[in-house]
XYZ file of C-alpha atoms in Angstrom:
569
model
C 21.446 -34.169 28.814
C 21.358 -33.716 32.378
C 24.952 -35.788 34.657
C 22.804 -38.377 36.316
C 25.864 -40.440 37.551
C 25.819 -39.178 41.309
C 22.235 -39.663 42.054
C 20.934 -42.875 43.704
C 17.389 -42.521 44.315
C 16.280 -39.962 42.517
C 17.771 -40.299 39.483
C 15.449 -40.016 37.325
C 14.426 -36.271 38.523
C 16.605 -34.171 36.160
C 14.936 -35.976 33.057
C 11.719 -34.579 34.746
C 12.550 -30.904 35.886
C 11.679 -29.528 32.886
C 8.178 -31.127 33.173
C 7.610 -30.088 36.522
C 4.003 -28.702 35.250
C 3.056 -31.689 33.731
C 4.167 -33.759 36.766
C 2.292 -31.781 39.109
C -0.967 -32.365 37.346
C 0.000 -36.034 37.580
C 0.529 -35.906 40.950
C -2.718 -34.253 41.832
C -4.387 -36.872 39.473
C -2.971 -39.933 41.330
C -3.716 -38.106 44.844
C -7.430 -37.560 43.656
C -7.826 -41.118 42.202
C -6.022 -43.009 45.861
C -7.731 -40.708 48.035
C -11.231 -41.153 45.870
C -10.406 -45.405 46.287
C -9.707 -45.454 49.873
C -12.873 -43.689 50.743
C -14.902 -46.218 49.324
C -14.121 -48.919 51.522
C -15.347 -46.459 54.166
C -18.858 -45.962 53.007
C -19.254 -49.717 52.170
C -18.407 -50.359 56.127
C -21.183 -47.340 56.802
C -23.491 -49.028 54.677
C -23.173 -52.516 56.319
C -23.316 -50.974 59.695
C -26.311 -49.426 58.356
C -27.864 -52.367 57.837
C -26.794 -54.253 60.918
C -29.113 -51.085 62.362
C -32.164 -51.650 59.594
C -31.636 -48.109 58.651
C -32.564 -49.065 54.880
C -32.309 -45.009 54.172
C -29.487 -44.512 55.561
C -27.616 -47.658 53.925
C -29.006 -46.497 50.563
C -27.181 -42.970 51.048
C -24.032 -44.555 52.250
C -24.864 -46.679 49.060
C -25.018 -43.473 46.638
C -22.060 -42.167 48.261
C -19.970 -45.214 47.713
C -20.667 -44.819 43.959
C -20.099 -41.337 43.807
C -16.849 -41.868 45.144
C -15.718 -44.686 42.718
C -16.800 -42.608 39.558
C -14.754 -39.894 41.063
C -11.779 -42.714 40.935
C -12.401 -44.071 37.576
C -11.950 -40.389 36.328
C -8.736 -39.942 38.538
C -7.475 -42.645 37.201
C -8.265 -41.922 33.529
C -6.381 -38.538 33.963
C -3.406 -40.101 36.429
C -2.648 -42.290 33.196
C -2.878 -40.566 30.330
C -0.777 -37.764 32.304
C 1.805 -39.737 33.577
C 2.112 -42.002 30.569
C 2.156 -39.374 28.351
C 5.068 -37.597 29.840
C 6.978 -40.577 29.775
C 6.772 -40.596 25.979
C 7.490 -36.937 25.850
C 10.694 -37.700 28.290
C 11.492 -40.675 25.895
C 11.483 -38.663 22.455
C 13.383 -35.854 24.473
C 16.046 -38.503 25.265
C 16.156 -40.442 22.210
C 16.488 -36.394 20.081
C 19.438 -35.631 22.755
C 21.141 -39.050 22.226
C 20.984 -38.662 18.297
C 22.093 -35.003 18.691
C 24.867 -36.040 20.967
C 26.049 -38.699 19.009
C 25.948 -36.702 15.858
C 27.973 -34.102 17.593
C 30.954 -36.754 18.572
C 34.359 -36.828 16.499
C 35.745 -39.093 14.639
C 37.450 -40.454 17.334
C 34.765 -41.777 19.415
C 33.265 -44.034 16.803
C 36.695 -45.838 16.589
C 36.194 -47.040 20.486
C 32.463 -47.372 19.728
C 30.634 -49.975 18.668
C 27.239 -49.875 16.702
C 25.296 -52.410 17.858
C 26.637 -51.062 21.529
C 24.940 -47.868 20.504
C 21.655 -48.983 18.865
C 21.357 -50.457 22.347
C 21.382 -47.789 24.094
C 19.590 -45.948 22.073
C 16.467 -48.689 21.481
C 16.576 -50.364 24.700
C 17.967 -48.650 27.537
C 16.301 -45.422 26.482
C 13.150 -47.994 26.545
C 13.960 -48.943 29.759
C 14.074 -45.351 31.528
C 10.494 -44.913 29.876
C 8.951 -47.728 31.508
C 10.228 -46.269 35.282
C 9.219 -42.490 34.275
C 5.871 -43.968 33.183
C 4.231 -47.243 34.471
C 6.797 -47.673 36.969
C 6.599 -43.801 38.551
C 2.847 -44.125 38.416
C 2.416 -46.902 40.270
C 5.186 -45.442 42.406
C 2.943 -42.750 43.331
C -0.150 -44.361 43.641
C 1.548 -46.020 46.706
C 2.748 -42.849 48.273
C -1.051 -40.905 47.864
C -2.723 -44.352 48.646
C -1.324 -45.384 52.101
C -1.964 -42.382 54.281
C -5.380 -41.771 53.609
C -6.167 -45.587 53.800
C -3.908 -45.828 57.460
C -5.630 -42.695 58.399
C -8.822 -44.207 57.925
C -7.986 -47.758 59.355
C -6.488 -46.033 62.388
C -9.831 -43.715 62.739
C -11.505 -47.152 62.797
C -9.575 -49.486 65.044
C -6.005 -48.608 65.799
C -5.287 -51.970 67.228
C -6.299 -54.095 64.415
C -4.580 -51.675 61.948
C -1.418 -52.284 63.598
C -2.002 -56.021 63.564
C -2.913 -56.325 59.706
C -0.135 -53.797 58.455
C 2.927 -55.428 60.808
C 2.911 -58.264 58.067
C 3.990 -55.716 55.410
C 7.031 -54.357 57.455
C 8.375 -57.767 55.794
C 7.759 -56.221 52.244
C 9.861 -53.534 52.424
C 13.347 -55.621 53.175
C 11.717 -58.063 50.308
C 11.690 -56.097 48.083
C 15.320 -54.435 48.961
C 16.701 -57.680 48.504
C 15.308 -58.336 44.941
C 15.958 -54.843 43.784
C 19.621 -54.807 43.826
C 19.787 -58.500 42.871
C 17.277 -57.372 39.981
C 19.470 -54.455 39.524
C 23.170 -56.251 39.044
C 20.934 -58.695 36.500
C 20.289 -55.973 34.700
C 23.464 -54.815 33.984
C 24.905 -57.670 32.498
C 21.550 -58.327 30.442
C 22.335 -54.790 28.763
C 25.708 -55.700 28.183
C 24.536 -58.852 26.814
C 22.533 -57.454 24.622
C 24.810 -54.541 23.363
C 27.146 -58.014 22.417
C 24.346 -59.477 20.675
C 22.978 -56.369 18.118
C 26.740 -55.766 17.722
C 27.470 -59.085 16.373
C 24.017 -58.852 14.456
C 25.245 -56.132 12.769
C 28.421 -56.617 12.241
C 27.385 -60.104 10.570
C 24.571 -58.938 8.265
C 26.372 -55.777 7.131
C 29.294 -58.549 6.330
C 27.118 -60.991 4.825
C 28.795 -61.174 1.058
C 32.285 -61.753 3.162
C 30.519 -64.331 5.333
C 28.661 -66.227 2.137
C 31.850 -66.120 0.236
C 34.110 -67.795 2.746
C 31.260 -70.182 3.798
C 31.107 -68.924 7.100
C 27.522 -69.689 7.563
C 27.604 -72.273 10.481
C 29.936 -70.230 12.514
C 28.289 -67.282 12.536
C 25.442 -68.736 13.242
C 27.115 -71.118 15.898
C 28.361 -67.940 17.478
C 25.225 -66.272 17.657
C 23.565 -68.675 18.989
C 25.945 -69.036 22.000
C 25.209 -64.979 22.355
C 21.828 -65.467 22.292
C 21.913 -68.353 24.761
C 23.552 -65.780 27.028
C 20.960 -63.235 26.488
C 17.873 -65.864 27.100
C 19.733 -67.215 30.548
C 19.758 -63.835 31.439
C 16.721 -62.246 30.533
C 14.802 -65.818 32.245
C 16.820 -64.799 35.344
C 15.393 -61.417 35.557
C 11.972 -62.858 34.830
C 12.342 -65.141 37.891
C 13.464 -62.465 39.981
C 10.702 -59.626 38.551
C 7.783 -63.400 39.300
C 9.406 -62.670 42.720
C 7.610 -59.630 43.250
C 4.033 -60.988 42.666
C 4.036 -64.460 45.292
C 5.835 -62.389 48.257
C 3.386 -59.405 47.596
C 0.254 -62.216 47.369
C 1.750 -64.017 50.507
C 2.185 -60.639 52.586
C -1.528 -59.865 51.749
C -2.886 -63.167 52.433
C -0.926 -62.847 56.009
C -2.836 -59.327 56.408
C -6.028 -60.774 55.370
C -5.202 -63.722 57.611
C -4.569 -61.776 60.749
C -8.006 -59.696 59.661
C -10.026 -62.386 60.134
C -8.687 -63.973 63.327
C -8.068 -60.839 65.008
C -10.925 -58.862 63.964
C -13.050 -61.739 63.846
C -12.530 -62.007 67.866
C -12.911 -58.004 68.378
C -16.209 -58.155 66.697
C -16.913 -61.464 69.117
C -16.168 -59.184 72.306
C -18.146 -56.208 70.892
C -14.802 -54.241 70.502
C -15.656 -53.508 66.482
C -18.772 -53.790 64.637
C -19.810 -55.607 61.395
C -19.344 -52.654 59.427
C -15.890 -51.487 60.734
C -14.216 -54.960 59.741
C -16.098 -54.860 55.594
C -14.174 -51.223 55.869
C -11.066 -53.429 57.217
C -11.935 -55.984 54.078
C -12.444 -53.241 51.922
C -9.060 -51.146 53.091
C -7.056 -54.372 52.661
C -8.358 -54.766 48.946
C -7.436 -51.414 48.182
C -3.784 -51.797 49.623
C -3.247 -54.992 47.933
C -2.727 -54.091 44.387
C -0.783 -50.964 44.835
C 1.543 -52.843 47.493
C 2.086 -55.752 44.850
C 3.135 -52.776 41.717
C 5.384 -51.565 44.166
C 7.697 -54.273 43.775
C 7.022 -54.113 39.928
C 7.588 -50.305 40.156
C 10.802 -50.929 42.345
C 12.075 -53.232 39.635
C 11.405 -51.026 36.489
C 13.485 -48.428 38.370
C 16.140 -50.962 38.753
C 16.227 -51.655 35.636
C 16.103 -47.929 34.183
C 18.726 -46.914 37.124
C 21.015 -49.797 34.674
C 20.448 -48.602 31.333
C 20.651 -44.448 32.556
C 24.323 -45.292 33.976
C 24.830 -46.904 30.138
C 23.713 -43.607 29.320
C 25.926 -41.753 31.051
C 28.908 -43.749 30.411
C 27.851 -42.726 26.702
C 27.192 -39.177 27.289
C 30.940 -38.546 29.682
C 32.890 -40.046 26.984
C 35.988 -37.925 26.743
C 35.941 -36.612 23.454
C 35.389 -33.152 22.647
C 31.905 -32.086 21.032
C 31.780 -30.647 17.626
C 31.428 -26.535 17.286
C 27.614 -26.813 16.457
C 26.787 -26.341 12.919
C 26.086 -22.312 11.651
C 25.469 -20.299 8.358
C 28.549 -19.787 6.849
C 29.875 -17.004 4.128
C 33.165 -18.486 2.270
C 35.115 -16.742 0.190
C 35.067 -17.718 -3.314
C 38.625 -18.886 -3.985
C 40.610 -21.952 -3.044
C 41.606 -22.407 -0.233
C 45.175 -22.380 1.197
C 46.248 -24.844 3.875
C 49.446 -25.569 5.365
C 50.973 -28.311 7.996
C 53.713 -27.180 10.564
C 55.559 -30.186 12.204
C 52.384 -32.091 12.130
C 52.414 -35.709 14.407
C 49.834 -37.802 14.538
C 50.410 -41.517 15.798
C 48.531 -44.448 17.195
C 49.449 -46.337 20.394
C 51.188 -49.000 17.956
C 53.787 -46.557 16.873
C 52.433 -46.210 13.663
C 51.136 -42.608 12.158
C 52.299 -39.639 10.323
C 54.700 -36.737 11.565
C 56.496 -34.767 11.796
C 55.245 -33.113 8.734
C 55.433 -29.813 7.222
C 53.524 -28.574 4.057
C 52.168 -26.105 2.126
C 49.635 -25.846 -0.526
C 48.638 -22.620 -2.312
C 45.108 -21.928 -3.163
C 44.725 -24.035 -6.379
C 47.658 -25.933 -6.329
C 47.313 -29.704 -6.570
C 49.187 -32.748 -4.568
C 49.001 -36.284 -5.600
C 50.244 -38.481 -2.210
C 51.118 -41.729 -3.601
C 52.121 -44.950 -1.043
C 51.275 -48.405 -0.472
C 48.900 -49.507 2.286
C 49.896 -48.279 5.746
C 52.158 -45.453 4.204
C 49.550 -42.920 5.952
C 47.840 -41.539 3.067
C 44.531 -41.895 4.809
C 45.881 -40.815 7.874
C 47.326 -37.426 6.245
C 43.834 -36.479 4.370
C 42.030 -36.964 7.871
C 44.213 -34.513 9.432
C 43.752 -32.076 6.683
C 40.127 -33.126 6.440
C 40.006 -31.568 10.343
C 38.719 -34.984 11.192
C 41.659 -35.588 13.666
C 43.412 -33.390 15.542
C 47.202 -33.818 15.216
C 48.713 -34.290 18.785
C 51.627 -31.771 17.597
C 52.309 -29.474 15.043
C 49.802 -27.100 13.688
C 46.861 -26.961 10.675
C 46.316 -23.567 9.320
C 43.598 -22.934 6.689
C 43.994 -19.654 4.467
C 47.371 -18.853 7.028
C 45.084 -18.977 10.550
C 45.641 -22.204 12.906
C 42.572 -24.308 12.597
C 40.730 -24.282 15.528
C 37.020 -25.459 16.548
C 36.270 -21.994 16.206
C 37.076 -22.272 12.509
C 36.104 -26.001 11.949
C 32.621 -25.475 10.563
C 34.594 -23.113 8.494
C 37.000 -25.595 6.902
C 34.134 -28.735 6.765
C 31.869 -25.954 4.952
C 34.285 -25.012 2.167
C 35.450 -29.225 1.868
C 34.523 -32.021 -0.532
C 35.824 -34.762 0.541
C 35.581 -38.753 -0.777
C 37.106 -41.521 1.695
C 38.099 -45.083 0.387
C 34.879 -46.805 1.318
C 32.218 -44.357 -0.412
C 29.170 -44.448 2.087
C 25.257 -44.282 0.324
C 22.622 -43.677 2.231
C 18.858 -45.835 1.539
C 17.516 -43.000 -0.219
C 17.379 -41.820 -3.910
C 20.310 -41.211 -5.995
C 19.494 -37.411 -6.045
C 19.568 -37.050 -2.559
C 22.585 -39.075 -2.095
C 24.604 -36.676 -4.914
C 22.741 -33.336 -3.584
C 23.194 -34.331 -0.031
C 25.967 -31.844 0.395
C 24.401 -29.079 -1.206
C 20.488 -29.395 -1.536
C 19.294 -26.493 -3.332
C 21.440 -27.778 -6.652
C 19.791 -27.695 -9.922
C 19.379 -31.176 -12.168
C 21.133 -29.153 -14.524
C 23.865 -28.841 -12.060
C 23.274 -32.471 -11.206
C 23.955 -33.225 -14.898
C 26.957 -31.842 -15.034
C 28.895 -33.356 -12.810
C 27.573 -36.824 -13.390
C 29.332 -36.102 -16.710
C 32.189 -35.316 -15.202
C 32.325 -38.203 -13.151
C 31.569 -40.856 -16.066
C 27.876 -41.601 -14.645
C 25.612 -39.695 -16.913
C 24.588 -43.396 -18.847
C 24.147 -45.093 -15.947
C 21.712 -42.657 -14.576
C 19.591 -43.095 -17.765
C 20.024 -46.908 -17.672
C 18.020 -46.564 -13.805
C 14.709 -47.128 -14.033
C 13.328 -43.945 -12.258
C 16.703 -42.193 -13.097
C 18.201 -39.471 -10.231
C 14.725 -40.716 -8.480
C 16.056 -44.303 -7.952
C 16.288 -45.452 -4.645
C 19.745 -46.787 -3.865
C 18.783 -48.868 -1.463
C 20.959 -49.871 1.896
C 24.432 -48.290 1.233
C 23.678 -48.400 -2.293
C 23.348 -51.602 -2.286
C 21.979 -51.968 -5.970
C 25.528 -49.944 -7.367
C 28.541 -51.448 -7.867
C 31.549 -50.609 -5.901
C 32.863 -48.429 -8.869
C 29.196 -46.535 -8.810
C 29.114 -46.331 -5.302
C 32.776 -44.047 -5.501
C 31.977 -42.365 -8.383
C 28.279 -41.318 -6.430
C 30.298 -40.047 -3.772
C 33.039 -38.120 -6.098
C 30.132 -36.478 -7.667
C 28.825 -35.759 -4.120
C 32.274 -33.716 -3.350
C 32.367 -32.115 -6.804
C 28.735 -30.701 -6.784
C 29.908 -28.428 -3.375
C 32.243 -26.579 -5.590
C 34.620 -27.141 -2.511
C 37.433 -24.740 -1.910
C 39.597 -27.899 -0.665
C 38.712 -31.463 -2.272
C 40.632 -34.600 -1.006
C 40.197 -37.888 -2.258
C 41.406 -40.806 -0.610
C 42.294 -43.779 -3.564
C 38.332 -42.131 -4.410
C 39.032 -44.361 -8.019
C 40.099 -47.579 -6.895
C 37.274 -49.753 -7.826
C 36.358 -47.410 -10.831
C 38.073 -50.230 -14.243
C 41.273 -48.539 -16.442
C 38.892 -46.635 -18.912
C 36.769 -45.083 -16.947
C 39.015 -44.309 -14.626
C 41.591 -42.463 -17.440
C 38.206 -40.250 -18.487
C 37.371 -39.538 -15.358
C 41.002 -38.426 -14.686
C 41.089 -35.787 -17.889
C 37.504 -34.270 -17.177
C 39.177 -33.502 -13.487
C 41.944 -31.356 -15.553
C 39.095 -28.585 -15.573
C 38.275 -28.626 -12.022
C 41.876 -27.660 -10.870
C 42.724 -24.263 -10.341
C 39.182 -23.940 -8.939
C 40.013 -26.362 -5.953
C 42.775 -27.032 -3.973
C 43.375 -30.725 -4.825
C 44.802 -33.464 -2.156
C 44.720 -36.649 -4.035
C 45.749 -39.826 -2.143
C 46.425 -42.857 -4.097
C 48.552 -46.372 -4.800
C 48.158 -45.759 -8.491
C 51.522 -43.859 -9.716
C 50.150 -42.868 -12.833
C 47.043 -40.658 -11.048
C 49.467 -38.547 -9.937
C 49.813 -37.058 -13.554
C 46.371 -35.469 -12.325
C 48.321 -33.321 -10.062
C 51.514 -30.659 -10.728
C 52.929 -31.752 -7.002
C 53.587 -35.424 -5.566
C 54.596 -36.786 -2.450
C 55.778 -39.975 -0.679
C 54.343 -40.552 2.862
C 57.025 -42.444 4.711
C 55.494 -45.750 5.078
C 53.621 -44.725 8.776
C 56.855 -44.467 10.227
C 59.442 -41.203 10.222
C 62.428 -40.964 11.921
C 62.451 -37.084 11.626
C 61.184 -33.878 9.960
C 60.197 -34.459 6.736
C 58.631 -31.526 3.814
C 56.535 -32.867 1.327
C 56.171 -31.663 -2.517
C 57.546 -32.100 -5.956
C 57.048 -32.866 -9.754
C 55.145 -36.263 -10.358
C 57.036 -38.993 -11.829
C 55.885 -39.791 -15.437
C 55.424 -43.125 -16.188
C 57.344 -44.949 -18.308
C 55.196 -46.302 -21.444
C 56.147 -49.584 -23.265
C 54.346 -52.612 -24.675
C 54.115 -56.054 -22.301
C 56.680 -58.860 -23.392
């Protein structure tokens, strides 16, 4: 996406460059269809003066002329639209693909500062927004530009004293409209913002809505939204009043012109100084200014608005996060992986984090990291994960520093599970195979055995064809981790970490989930994160993060504690 912060007026050109073809032919389009619309007025004063003369031939050629002419406008105009119109869409998909390739190319890190109802903003309406001024609003634009100096040309070829006198009324116009665009234009950036607030708090209440039910937080919610959406009506009526602005002062400019017309050329044709004829061109030439003078100010406010929602855009796109290494076939050797942490440190702005921290895992080998909440057991499998990068210390993978040269590397030969397991509103198939789509239902099979779901995808009524639904909605919160275990497992990863990936899987499941792991180690590299002391007996190593605070170095590794057995008293 092109840096669009340091232009002012033109803006919008580097969406265009690349369409410089296709903005040509709209160009010559609009030039064809103004210059076919201001002749017209021409031939209809030729055709009166005609008259005036009782030359009934020649009127009736000036006549044919004058309808030659207006068919050759009505096609102009037909090809000026569908041109200009359709390379706004084009520009919008291009910018919407970009957008959704950009985002999907941020790191972790910049969707903890980012909001998603912020970014469904941009992406729906702002986007929407810079379509309307490369469209309608560039169009109409240009009409203006190819329109006035063939009509002034021909008004001054006619009477250059009466031209002067009917146009000095629009000199007003211009500081008009001025005025209006940057009040329309400081509007529009708090509308935006408004509205970024409002499909934020949209979203954030109906993906919350069990939380919000449960604790009877109906009213509120819906007290607070309306307050945001109070907001976002004030606003949006304020912009209307100022974009109903446009229309009167173009309509009163006009009337002015058309005014002046008839007093002033009224007397000129009353001293003999212009004919009949030259003031129905005058009529006709005032007509024809009138409609592209009053989308002018409409134009001049869609680009207002787009100018807003493009600098939202590039606020978006000069975030300062690092893009991802784009994604590439990758080769990986067929043994677990070995990975290592040297002095690692990793904290927040609270204090809180991980580090230093040193350790090493051989390929195969197995660590259970067992903590309470905030120990930084998420924190640790993130860093390994290559989802943050630790601000000291080092990550190597198979004895090499992991760099974003080697990322896609690592994230190719990785299963990985987080706490909340994510679903997406497609079938259960593609949600398991997501990782690795060209796996059997034989392979499918298998590791829904291993992961204790093999009867519940029997009990479904289309079976692996099921469709989940909205983050798995129709699964429990057991099914939904054990989905996204199975997810990890079916990569045949050369590093699998799993973040408390059990915690809302009950006792007995749980326990034969745990044995039927037994087989998978030695054939991954196992980082197992949990609260649970007794899933550490999955592992041969166990650690103890330091509660997200270390006063210095610490080395991580040992034998798992067994747990004691004993009846309840």
């Amino acid at each position: 996406m092109a840096d669009l912060s340091n232009s002012k007026l033109w803006w919008w050109w580097p969406l265009m460059a690349r369409h410089r073809r296709t903005l040509y032919w709209g160009l010559g389009a609009t030039v064809w269809c103004s210059v076919a619309a201001s002749v017209v007025p021409y031939w209809a004063g030729r055709a009166v003066h005609a008259l005036e003369g009782q030359d009934w031939q020649g009127s009736r050629g000036f006549l044919a002329w004058m309808l030659a002419f207006t068919a050759l406008a009505g096609v102009g105009r037909y090809l000026m639209r569908n041109t200009l119109i359709g390379l706004s869409r084009e520009v919008e998909r291009e910018q919407r693909e970009s957008l959704y390739g950009f985002l999907l190319a941020r790191p972790f890190a910049f969707y903890e500062r980012q909001r998603v109802g912020d970014l469904m903003s941009r992406v729906g309406d702002d986007v929407g927004t810079v379509r309307m001024a490369t469209g309608p609003g560039l169009m109409s634009f240009l009409q203006v530009l190819s329109i006035l100096p063939v009509t002034l040309a021909l008004m001054f070829h006619t009477s250059w004293r009466l031209t002067l006198a009917v146009m000095l009324p629009f000199s007003f116009l211009a500081l008009g409209f001025y005025i209006i665009g940057k009040w329309s234009h400081m509007v529009q950036q708090k509308l935006q913002l408004a509205f970024a607030a409002l499909s934020t708090f949209s979203h954030e209440t109906i993906s919350g809505e069990r939380v919000v039910q449960a604790f009877g937080l109906e009213a509120a919610r819906v007290a607070q939204f309306g307050a945001l959406s109070r907001r976002h009506a004030m606003l949006s009526m304020k912009q209307s009043v100022i974009f109903s602005a446009y229309a009167p002062l173009s309509a009163f400019i006009s009337g002015v012109s058309a005014l002046v017309l008839v007093a002033y050329g009224g007397s000129l044709v009353v001293r003999g100084a212009l004919n009949l004829g030259d003031l129905t061109a005058f009529t006709g030439f005032l007509v024809a200014l009138a409609w592209p003078m009053m989308s002018l100010g409409w134009s001049i406010n869609l680009f207002q608005r787009a100018k807003a929602g493009q600098e939202r855009l590039n606020e978006l796109f000069h975030s300062p996060e690092r893009s991802l290494p784009p994604a590439e076939a990758i080769t990986l050797p067929g043994a677990p992986a070995a990975i290592g942490l040297e002095g690692v440190v990793h904290r927040f702005e609270t204090g809180r984090g991980l580090g230093p921290l040193t350790l090493d895992l051989a390929p195969g080998d197995s660590l259970a990291v067992v903590g309470g909440i905030g120990s930084g057991k998420t924190l640790l499998l993130q860093v390994l994960a290559g989802l943050r990068e630790p601000q000291a210390g080092r990550l190597r993978l198979d004895g090499e520093p992991l760099s974003e040269a080697t990322l896609r590397r690592h994230w190719a030969g990785l299963g990985w599970v987080p706490q909340e397991a994510f679903l997406f509103s497609d079938t259960l198939r593609m949600n398991l195979a997501m990782g690795r789509p060209e796996a059997t239902d034989e392979e499918i099979w298998e590791i829904a055995r291993i992961v204790a779901m093999d009867d519940l995808i029997r009990r479904l009524p289309e079976g692996l064809d099921t469709v989940v639904g909205e983050r798995g909605v129709i699964l429990s919160g057991g099914e939904r981790q054990r989905t996204a275990l199975a997810r990890a497992l079916l990569r045949r990863p050369r590093l699998l970490l799993l973040d408390d990936a059990l915690s809302a899987v009950d006792a007995e499941t749980e326990s034969r989930i745990l044995e039927n792991l037994r087989g998978f180690l030695g054939t991954s590299t196992l980082v197992l994160a949990t609260h649970r002391v007794f899933v550490a007996e999955t592992c041969n190593r166990s650690a103890i993060p330091p509660g997200g605070r270390s006063a210095g170095p610490r080395r991580i590794g040992g034998r798992p504690r067994r747990r004691r057995r004993g009846r309840l008293r």
